[in-house]
Amino acid sequence: MTDTAARTPVDFWFDPSCPWAWMTSRWVDEVSALRDLDVTWHIMSLAVLNEDKDVSEDYRAFFPRALRYTRLVAAVSELHGPEQVKPIYDALGTRIHPGARTDVDTVIAEALAEVGLPAGLAAYSESDEYDEPMRASHFDGISRVGQDVGTPVIAVNGVAFFGPVISPAPTGEQAATLWDGVVAVAAYDGFFEIKRSRTRGPIFG
């Protein structure tokens, strides 16, 4: 096993409802073993990010559901430790994204059961009790990259960037090669943006 001290520290901020963050998280999972990453997973919120922005009514209607998932993850982190953030994200995301499940109550109940957490935690998805640490986590991530981005935010050795937005998530050496390139361009202090129009949606296969 690789010594933790020799591994590359990575921080990953996600909103559980974002399909693009899900795609990127699958890529980072793939790269973790290939490049000896030590990933810490953090919650952020599209609802908080856009709370003062002029967005479409259709997009704003998505926020209450997204906020429930975000609040649940925040409660899990506070009550059962940050090591539970990734397992509950995986359990939620598998149902929300490739599973295309839309019944929030059922998704939450099944996800909690899968990772062996108390069913009663579901109540926190409709509570603002842990909004303060959730918002602190959100702004910790977003302060590293600026307000004109979304989720995910990744920091590698203290250098942070939004994205990448990818579909489908690459595997094997292709995943590692993409990682090396993204980290290389992000490490340049004067690098700000590279982008092209999306021609496909998230491919979860």
PDB file of C-alpha atoms in Angstrom, residues 5-190:
ATOM      1  CA  ALA A   5       2.455  10.878   3.058  1.00  0.00           C
ATOM      2  CA  ALA A   6       3.640  10.189  -0.497  1.00  0.00           C
ATOM      3  CA  ARG A   7       0.210  10.533  -2.074  1.00  0.00           C
ATOM      4  CA  THR A   8      -1.048  13.668  -3.826  1.00  0.00           C
ATOM      5  CA  PRO A   9      -3.604  15.573  -1.718  1.00  0.00           C
ATOM      6  CA  VAL A  10      -6.777  16.391  -3.647  1.00  0.00           C
ATOM      7  CA  ASP A  11      -9.934  18.164  -2.451  1.00  0.00           C
ATOM      8  CA  PHE A  12     -13.155  17.694  -4.386  1.00  0.00           C
ATOM      9  CA  TRP A  13     -16.292  19.825  -3.867  1.00  0.00           C
ATOM     10  CA  PHE A  14     -19.550  18.512  -5.311  1.00  0.00           C
ATOM     11  CA  ASP A  15     -23.295  19.019  -5.338  1.00  0.00           C
ATOM     12  CA  PRO A  16     -24.892  15.534  -5.305  1.00  0.00           C
ATOM     13  CA  SER A  17     -27.520  16.576  -7.859  1.00  0.00           C
ATOM     14  CA  CYS A  18     -25.107  17.759 -10.553  1.00  0.00           C
ATOM     15  CA  PRO A  19     -24.619  15.151 -13.294  1.00  0.00           C
ATOM     16  CA  TRP A  20     -21.409  16.837 -14.469  1.00  0.00           C
ATOM     17  CA  ALA A  21     -19.889  16.689 -10.991  1.00  0.00           C
ATOM     18  CA  TRP A  22     -20.869  13.014 -10.911  1.00  0.00           C
ATOM     19  CA  MET A  23     -19.059  12.372 -14.199  1.00  0.00           C
ATOM     20  CA  THR A  24     -15.940  14.133 -12.918  1.00  0.00           C
ATOM     21  CA  SER A  25     -16.052  12.248  -9.628  1.00  0.00           C
ATOM     22  CA  ARG A  26     -16.068   8.915 -11.485  1.00  0.00           C
ATOM     23  CA  TRP A  27     -13.003  10.077 -13.398  1.00  0.00           C
ATOM     24  CA  VAL A  28     -11.216  11.081 -10.182  1.00  0.00           C
ATOM     25  CA  ASP A  29     -12.057   7.674  -8.708  1.00  0.00           C
ATOM     26  CA  GLU A  30     -10.430   6.071 -11.742  1.00  0.00           C
ATOM     27  CA  VAL A  31      -7.333   8.257 -11.449  1.00  0.00           C
ATOM     28  CA  SER A  32      -6.953   7.814  -7.681  1.00  0.00           C
ATOM     29  CA  ALA A  33      -5.209   4.447  -7.908  1.00  0.00           C
ATOM     30  CA  LEU A  34      -3.274   5.282 -11.063  1.00  0.00           C
ATOM     31  CA  ARG A  35      -1.768   8.491  -9.668  1.00  0.00           C
ATOM     32  CA  ASP A  36      -1.858   7.753  -5.908  1.00  0.00           C
ATOM     33  CA  LEU A  37      -4.353  10.473  -5.032  1.00  0.00           C
ATOM     34  CA  ASP A  38      -5.507  11.109  -1.466  1.00  0.00           C
ATOM     35  CA  VAL A  39      -8.959  12.619  -2.117  1.00  0.00           C
ATOM     36  CA  THR A  40     -11.007  14.461   0.495  1.00  0.00           C
ATOM     37  CA  TRP A  41     -14.645  14.983  -0.493  1.00  0.00           C
ATOM     38  CA  HIS A  42     -16.541  18.163   0.414  1.00  0.00           C
ATOM     39  CA  ILE A  43     -20.095  19.371  -0.059  1.00  0.00           C
ATOM     40  CA  MET A  44     -21.040  22.465  -2.053  1.00  0.00           C
ATOM     41  CA  SER A  45     -24.444  23.690  -3.187  1.00  0.00           C
ATOM     42  CA  LEU A  46     -25.790  24.908  -6.505  1.00  0.00           C
ATOM     43  CA  ALA A  47     -28.724  26.380  -4.588  1.00  0.00           C
ATOM     44  CA  VAL A  48     -26.372  28.491  -2.462  1.00  0.00           C
ATOM     45  CA  LEU A  49     -24.218  29.389  -5.477  1.00  0.00           C
ATOM     46  CA  ASN A  50     -27.243  30.741  -7.352  1.00  0.00           C
ATOM     47  CA  GLU A  51     -29.286  32.154  -4.482  1.00  0.00           C
ATOM     48  CA  ASP A  52     -28.637  35.769  -5.506  1.00  0.00           C
ATOM     49  CA  LYS A  53     -28.399  35.195  -9.264  1.00  0.00           C
ATOM     50  CA  ASP A  54     -30.949  35.746 -12.006  1.00  0.00           C
ATOM     51  CA  VAL A  55     -31.587  32.210 -13.263  1.00  0.00           C
ATOM     52  CA  SER A  56     -34.511  30.693 -15.136  1.00  0.00           C
ATOM     53  CA  GLU A  57     -37.566  29.564 -13.225  1.00  0.00           C
ATOM     54  CA  ASP A  58     -37.045  26.017 -14.474  1.00  0.00           C
ATOM     55  CA  TYR A  59     -33.519  25.961 -13.063  1.00  0.00           C
ATOM     56  CA  ARG A  60     -34.597  27.556  -9.770  1.00  0.00           C
ATOM     57  CA  ALA A  61     -37.321  24.921  -9.389  1.00  0.00           C
ATOM     58  CA  PHE A  62     -34.538  22.314  -9.252  1.00  0.00           C
ATOM     59  CA  PHE A  63     -32.902  23.846  -6.171  1.00  0.00           C
ATOM     60  CA  PRO A  64     -35.251  22.611  -3.388  1.00  0.00           C
ATOM     61  CA  ARG A  65     -34.650  18.982  -4.380  1.00  0.00           C
ATOM     62  CA  ALA A  66     -30.916  19.565  -4.762  1.00  0.00           C
ATOM     63  CA  LEU A  67     -30.769  21.296  -1.393  1.00  0.00           C
ATOM     64  CA  ARG A  68     -32.259  18.255   0.324  1.00  0.00           C
ATOM     65  CA  TYR A  69     -29.409  16.068  -0.888  1.00  0.00           C
ATOM     66  CA  THR A  70     -26.850  18.709   0.044  1.00  0.00           C
ATOM     67  CA  ARG A  71     -28.256  19.088   3.537  1.00  0.00           C
ATOM     68  CA  LEU A  72     -28.271  15.331   4.021  1.00  0.00           C
ATOM     69  CA  VAL A  73     -24.584  15.044   3.119  1.00  0.00           C
ATOM     70  CA  ALA A  74     -23.748  17.940   5.454  1.00  0.00           C
ATOM     71  CA  ALA A  75     -25.587  16.225   8.312  1.00  0.00           C
ATOM     72  CA  VAL A  76     -23.862  12.916   7.620  1.00  0.00           C
ATOM     73  CA  SER A  77     -20.483  14.662   7.716  1.00  0.00           C
ATOM     74  CA  GLU A  78     -21.236  16.479  10.954  1.00  0.00           C
ATOM     75  CA  LEU A  79     -22.821  13.552  12.788  1.00  0.00           C
ATOM     76  CA  HIS A  80     -20.898  10.562  11.425  1.00  0.00           C
ATOM     77  CA  GLY A  81     -17.628  12.043  10.226  1.00  0.00           C
ATOM     78  CA  PRO A  82     -16.192  13.311   6.953  1.00  0.00           C
ATOM     79  CA  GLU A  83     -15.131   9.776   6.018  1.00  0.00           C
ATOM     80  CA  GLN A  84     -18.815   9.043   5.368  1.00  0.00           C
ATOM     81  CA  VAL A  85     -19.180  11.823   2.774  1.00  0.00           C
ATOM     82  CA  LYS A  86     -17.892   9.789  -0.170  1.00  0.00           C
ATOM     83  CA  PRO A  87     -19.940   6.634   0.605  1.00  0.00           C
ATOM     84  CA  ILE A  88     -23.200   8.586   0.919  1.00  0.00           C
ATOM     85  CA  TYR A  89     -22.362  10.567  -2.246  1.00  0.00           C
ATOM     86  CA  ASP A  90     -21.771   7.333  -4.159  1.00  0.00           C
ATOM     87  CA  ALA A  91     -25.019   5.837  -2.886  1.00  0.00           C
ATOM     88  CA  LEU A  92     -27.050   8.955  -3.704  1.00  0.00           C
ATOM     89  CA  GLY A  93     -25.363   9.627  -7.034  1.00  0.00           C
ATOM     90  CA  THR A  94     -25.779   6.096  -8.338  1.00  0.00           C
ATOM     91  CA  ARG A  95     -29.523   6.456  -7.892  1.00  0.00           C
ATOM     92  CA  ILE A  96     -29.837  10.076  -9.034  1.00  0.00           C
ATOM     93  CA  HIS A  97     -27.680   9.895 -12.160  1.00  0.00           C
ATOM     94  CA  PRO A  98     -27.307   6.498 -13.872  1.00  0.00           C
ATOM     95  CA  GLY A  99     -30.403   5.322 -12.002  1.00  0.00           C
ATOM     96  CA  ALA A 100     -32.429   8.402 -13.064  1.00  0.00           C
ATOM     97  CA  ARG A 101     -34.420   8.210  -9.829  1.00  0.00           C
ATOM     98  CA  THR A 102     -36.524  11.250  -8.936  1.00  0.00           C
ATOM     99  CA  ASP A 103     -38.291  10.248  -5.701  1.00  0.00           C
ATOM    100  CA  VAL A 104     -36.120  12.088  -3.187  1.00  0.00           C
ATOM    101  CA  ASP A 105     -37.502  10.332  -0.110  1.00  0.00           C
ATOM    102  CA  THR A 106     -36.875   6.885  -1.575  1.00  0.00           C
ATOM    103  CA  VAL A 107     -33.424   7.790  -2.898  1.00  0.00           C
ATOM    104  CA  ILE A 108     -32.381   9.092   0.520  1.00  0.00           C
ATOM    105  CA  ALA A 109     -33.813   6.120   2.408  1.00  0.00           C
ATOM    106  CA  GLU A 110     -32.136   3.600   0.116  1.00  0.00           C
ATOM    107  CA  ALA A 111     -28.810   5.450   0.150  1.00  0.00           C
ATOM    108  CA  LEU A 112     -28.709   5.606   3.944  1.00  0.00           C
ATOM    109  CA  ALA A 113     -29.543   1.911   4.166  1.00  0.00           C
ATOM    110  CA  GLU A 114     -26.852   1.024   1.645  1.00  0.00           C
ATOM    111  CA  VAL A 115     -24.081   2.682   3.637  1.00  0.00           C
ATOM    112  CA  GLY A 116     -25.411   1.529   7.012  1.00  0.00           C
ATOM    113  CA  LEU A 117     -26.368   4.929   8.394  1.00  0.00           C
ATOM    114  CA  PRO A 118     -29.460   5.576  10.554  1.00  0.00           C
ATOM    115  CA  ALA A 119     -32.692   6.091   8.634  1.00  0.00           C
ATOM    116  CA  GLY A 120     -33.494   9.040  10.892  1.00  0.00           C
ATOM    117  CA  LEU A 121     -30.832  11.105   9.164  1.00  0.00           C
ATOM    118  CA  ALA A 122     -33.327  11.622   6.343  1.00  0.00           C
ATOM    119  CA  ALA A 123     -35.051  14.274   8.460  1.00  0.00           C
ATOM    120  CA  TYR A 124     -32.001  16.514   8.166  1.00  0.00           C
ATOM    121  CA  SER A 125     -32.571  16.788   4.408  1.00  0.00           C
ATOM    122  CA  GLU A 126     -35.503  19.061   5.233  1.00  0.00           C
ATOM    123  CA  SER A 127     -33.790  20.916   8.070  1.00  0.00           C
ATOM    124  CA  ASP A 128     -31.459  23.917   8.072  1.00  0.00           C
ATOM    125  CA  GLU A 129     -29.697  22.667  11.222  1.00  0.00           C
ATOM    126  CA  TYR A 130     -26.419  22.017   9.426  1.00  0.00           C
ATOM    127  CA  ASP A 131     -26.658  24.806   6.876  1.00  0.00           C
ATOM    128  CA  GLU A 132     -23.856  26.743   8.585  1.00  0.00           C
ATOM    129  CA  PRO A 133     -21.155  24.069   8.061  1.00  0.00           C
ATOM    130  CA  MET A 134     -22.629  23.249   4.645  1.00  0.00           C
ATOM    131  CA  ARG A 135     -22.320  26.875   3.559  1.00  0.00           C
ATOM    132  CA  ALA A 136     -18.836  27.117   5.094  1.00  0.00           C
ATOM    133  CA  SER A 137     -17.748  24.089   3.034  1.00  0.00           C
ATOM    134  CA  HIS A 138     -19.354  25.575  -0.077  1.00  0.00           C
ATOM    135  CA  PHE A 139     -17.631  28.932   0.287  1.00  0.00           C
ATOM    136  CA  ASP A 140     -14.317  27.306   1.151  1.00  0.00           C
ATOM    137  CA  GLY A 141     -14.381  25.640  -2.252  1.00  0.00           C
ATOM    138  CA  ILE A 142     -15.854  28.481  -4.277  1.00  0.00           C
ATOM    139  CA  SER A 143     -13.521  31.100  -2.757  1.00  0.00           C
ATOM    140  CA  ARG A 144     -10.616  29.259  -4.368  1.00  0.00           C
ATOM    141  CA  VAL A 145     -11.950  29.636  -7.914  1.00  0.00           C
ATOM    142  CA  GLY A 146     -14.382  32.582  -7.964  1.00  0.00           C
ATOM    143  CA  GLN A 147     -18.138  32.989  -8.261  1.00  0.00           C
ATOM    144  CA  ASP A 148     -18.480  32.504 -12.027  1.00  0.00           C
ATOM    145  CA  VAL A 149     -18.118  28.706 -11.902  1.00  0.00           C
ATOM    146  CA  GLY A 150     -20.165  25.742 -10.731  1.00  0.00           C
ATOM    147  CA  THR A 151     -19.580  22.236  -9.448  1.00  0.00           C
ATOM    148  CA  PRO A 152     -17.266  20.414  -9.154  1.00  0.00           C
ATOM    149  CA  VAL A 153     -14.320  22.334  -7.758  1.00  0.00           C
ATOM    150  CA  ILE A 154     -11.041  20.436  -7.448  1.00  0.00           C
ATOM    151  CA  ALA A 155      -7.903  21.522  -5.586  1.00  0.00           C
ATOM    152  CA  VAL A 156      -4.598  19.717  -6.140  1.00  0.00           C
ATOM    153  CA  ASN A 157      -1.753  20.670  -3.823  1.00  0.00           C
ATOM    154  CA  GLY A 158      -3.607  23.906  -3.129  1.00  0.00           C
ATOM    155  CA  VAL A 159      -4.180  24.823  -6.809  1.00  0.00           C
ATOM    156  CA  ALA A 160      -7.932  24.905  -7.486  1.00  0.00           C
ATOM    157  CA  PHE A 161     -10.030  24.842 -10.647  1.00  0.00           C
ATOM    158  CA  PHE A 162     -13.605  24.240 -11.785  1.00  0.00           C
ATOM    159  CA  GLY A 163     -14.356  21.035 -13.660  1.00  0.00           C
ATOM    160  CA  PRO A 164     -13.305  19.537 -15.931  1.00  0.00           C
ATOM    161  CA  VAL A 165     -16.669  18.981 -17.619  1.00  0.00           C
ATOM    162  CA  ILE A 166     -16.334  15.610 -19.354  1.00  0.00           C
ATOM    163  CA  SER A 167     -18.552  12.968 -20.917  1.00  0.00           C
ATOM    164  CA  PRO A 168     -18.102  10.097 -20.727  1.00  0.00           C
ATOM    165  CA  ALA A 169     -15.589   9.730 -17.882  1.00  0.00           C
ATOM    166  CA  PRO A 170     -12.378   8.276 -19.317  1.00  0.00           C
ATOM    167  CA  THR A 171     -10.877   5.107 -17.886  1.00  0.00           C
ATOM    168  CA  GLY A 172      -7.459   3.530 -17.615  1.00  0.00           C
ATOM    169  CA  GLU A 173      -4.431   5.331 -18.966  1.00  0.00           C
ATOM    170  CA  GLN A 174      -6.629   7.799 -20.848  1.00  0.00           C
ATOM    171  CA  ALA A 175      -8.021   8.940 -17.497  1.00  0.00           C
ATOM    172  CA  ALA A 176      -4.536   9.345 -16.077  1.00  0.00           C
ATOM    173  CA  THR A 177      -3.310  11.244 -19.140  1.00  0.00           C
ATOM    174  CA  LEU A 178      -6.230  13.680 -18.904  1.00  0.00           C
ATOM    175  CA  TRP A 179      -5.495  14.165 -15.197  1.00  0.00           C
ATOM    176  CA  ASP A 180      -1.848  14.977 -15.869  1.00  0.00           C
ATOM    177  CA  GLY A 181      -2.841  17.534 -18.500  1.00  0.00           C
ATOM    178  CA  VAL A 182      -5.502  19.226 -16.386  1.00  0.00           C
ATOM    179  CA  VAL A 183      -3.192  19.482 -13.380  1.00  0.00           C
ATOM    180  CA  ALA A 184      -0.408  20.845 -15.565  1.00  0.00           C
ATOM    181  CA  VAL A 185      -2.458  23.675 -17.066  1.00  0.00           C
ATOM    182  CA  ALA A 186      -4.101  24.514 -13.732  1.00  0.00           C
ATOM    183  CA  ALA A 187      -0.709  24.821 -12.061  1.00  0.00           C
ATOM    184  CA  TYR A 188       0.203  27.768 -14.318  1.00  0.00           C
ATOM    185  CA  ASP A 189      -0.660  30.913 -12.367  1.00  0.00           C
ATOM    186  CA  GLY A 190      -1.776  32.814 -15.460  1.00  0.00           C
TER     187      GLY A 190
END
